[in-house]
Amino acid sequence: MDLFIEADNGTMNSKDMEAKIRAYLAYFEEVKTPFRVLFVTTSQSRARNLSKLAEGSVTEKKRKLYLFTTIERFKSDPLGNICFIPYESSPHSLLPRMV
């Protein structure tokens, strides 16, 4: 599974971020190859807000394609439950769950 990483400094407005999220969806529809997009941002509130923003573009079925976290959490525990995903309030790991 591929992983894209987006560094977010908090300078893009919500309209541009939503366009970026939709661009990844279009790419997925084109290539049909599983991937995830990790948005690493500056604050916990920004990560949560971007996760909520993604709900406007991402179906619940594709929610796990998008992960949102902070640089501090990523550096301190990269494989822990540090990522927010759309439609869920509990943090998740970067690694897909093996069920």
Short mmCIF file of C-alpha atoms in Angstrom, two decimals:
data_model
loop_
_atom_site.label_atom_id
_atom_site.label_comp_id
_atom_site.label_asym_id
_atom_site.label_seq_id
_atom_site.Cartn_x
_atom_site.Cartn_y
_atom_site.Cartn_z
CA MET A 1 0.00 0.00 0.00
CA ASP A 2 1.34 3.43 -0.96
CA LEU A 3 1.45 6.34 1.46
CA PHE A 4 1.41 9.97 0.44
CA ILE A 5 2.50 12.57 2.98
CA GLU A 6 1.23 16.13 2.92
CA ALA A 7 2.96 18.74 5.08
CA ASP A 8 0.37 21.29 6.17
CA ASN A 9 1.57 24.56 7.70
CA GLY A 10 -1.96 25.79 8.30
CA THR A 11 -1.77 28.38 5.54
CA MET A 12 -4.20 26.85 3.03
CA ASN A 13 -7.86 27.79 3.30
CA SER A 14 -10.56 25.14 3.59
CA LYS A 15 -11.60 25.48 -0.07
CA ASP A 16 -8.08 24.68 -1.28
CA MET A 17 -7.68 21.84 1.22
CA GLU A 18 -10.97 20.34 0.09
CA ALA A 19 -9.77 20.55 -3.54
CA LYS A 20 -6.59 18.69 -2.55
CA ILE A 21 -8.62 15.98 -0.80
CA ARG A 22 -10.82 15.59 -3.87
CA ALA A 23 -7.76 15.38 -6.12
CA TYR A 24 -6.58 12.32 -4.18
CA LEU A 25 -10.04 10.77 -4.59
CA ALA A 26 -9.87 11.35 -8.34
CA TYR A 27 -6.43 9.77 -8.41
CA PHE A 28 -7.75 6.73 -6.53
CA GLU A 29 -10.58 6.33 -9.05
CA GLU A 30 -8.03 6.46 -11.86
CA VAL A 31 -5.40 4.04 -10.57
CA LYS A 32 -7.52 1.74 -8.35
CA THR A 33 -4.43 1.07 -6.23
CA PRO A 34 -4.84 1.22 -2.46
CA PHE A 35 -3.10 4.11 -0.78
CA ARG A 36 -3.37 6.39 2.22
CA VAL A 37 -2.75 10.11 2.55
CA LEU A 38 -1.19 11.39 5.76
CA PHE A 39 -1.68 15.09 6.42
CA VAL A 40 0.88 16.20 9.00
CA THR A 41 -0.08 19.57 10.41
CA THR A 42 0.82 22.07 13.10
CA SER A 43 -1.81 21.53 15.80
CA GLN A 44 -4.27 19.02 17.17
CA SER A 45 -7.20 21.32 16.44
CA ARG A 46 -6.06 21.76 12.81
CA ALA A 47 -5.78 17.96 12.41
CA ARG A 48 -9.31 17.47 13.79
CA ASN A 49 -10.72 20.28 11.64
CA LEU A 50 -9.16 18.86 8.47
CA SER A 51 -10.58 15.44 9.31
CA LYS A 52 -14.03 17.02 9.67
CA LEU A 53 -13.52 18.97 6.43
CA ALA A 54 -12.77 15.72 4.58
CA GLU A 55 -16.21 14.41 5.53
CA GLY A 56 -17.65 16.82 2.96
CA SER A 57 -15.78 15.07 0.15
CA VAL A 58 -15.01 11.56 1.32
CA THR A 59 -17.58 8.81 1.70
CA GLU A 60 -17.58 6.89 4.94
CA LYS A 61 -16.42 3.83 2.99
CA LYS A 62 -13.20 5.61 1.89
CA ARG A 63 -12.57 7.41 5.18
CA LYS A 64 -9.50 5.36 6.07
CA LEU A 65 -7.65 6.67 3.03
CA TYR A 66 -7.17 9.97 4.88
CA LEU A 67 -5.19 10.42 8.08
CA PHE A 68 -4.56 13.66 9.94
CA THR A 69 -2.00 14.22 12.71
CA THR A 70 0.49 16.72 14.10
CA ILE A 71 4.22 16.81 13.54
CA GLU A 72 4.77 16.45 17.31
CA ARG A 73 2.65 13.28 17.57
CA PHE A 74 4.23 11.84 14.43
CA LYS A 75 7.75 12.40 15.76
CA SER A 76 7.02 11.07 19.24
CA ASP A 77 5.04 7.92 18.37
CA PRO A 78 4.80 7.34 14.59
CA LEU A 79 3.13 3.94 14.88
CA GLY A 80 0.79 4.78 17.75
CA ASN A 81 -2.85 5.84 17.60
CA ILE A 82 -2.01 9.39 16.53
CA CYS A 83 -4.20 9.99 13.47
CA PHE A 84 -7.71 11.31 13.10
CA ILE A 85 -9.81 10.01 10.23
CA PRO A 86 -13.11 11.32 8.86
CA TYR A 87 -16.31 10.11 10.56
CA GLU A 88 -14.48 8.81 13.64
CA SER A 89 -13.54 10.52 16.89
CA SER A 90 -10.94 8.06 18.21
CA PRO A 91 -7.36 8.32 16.95
CA HIS A 92 -6.01 5.56 14.70
CA SER A 93 -2.60 4.21 13.75
CA LEU A 94 -0.93 4.80 10.41
CA LEU A 95 -0.86 1.06 9.97
CA PRO A 96 -4.01 -0.57 8.58
CA ARG A 97 -5.73 -2.87 11.04
CA MET A 98 -5.32 -6.55 10.29
CA VAL A 99 -8.66 -8.12 11.10
#
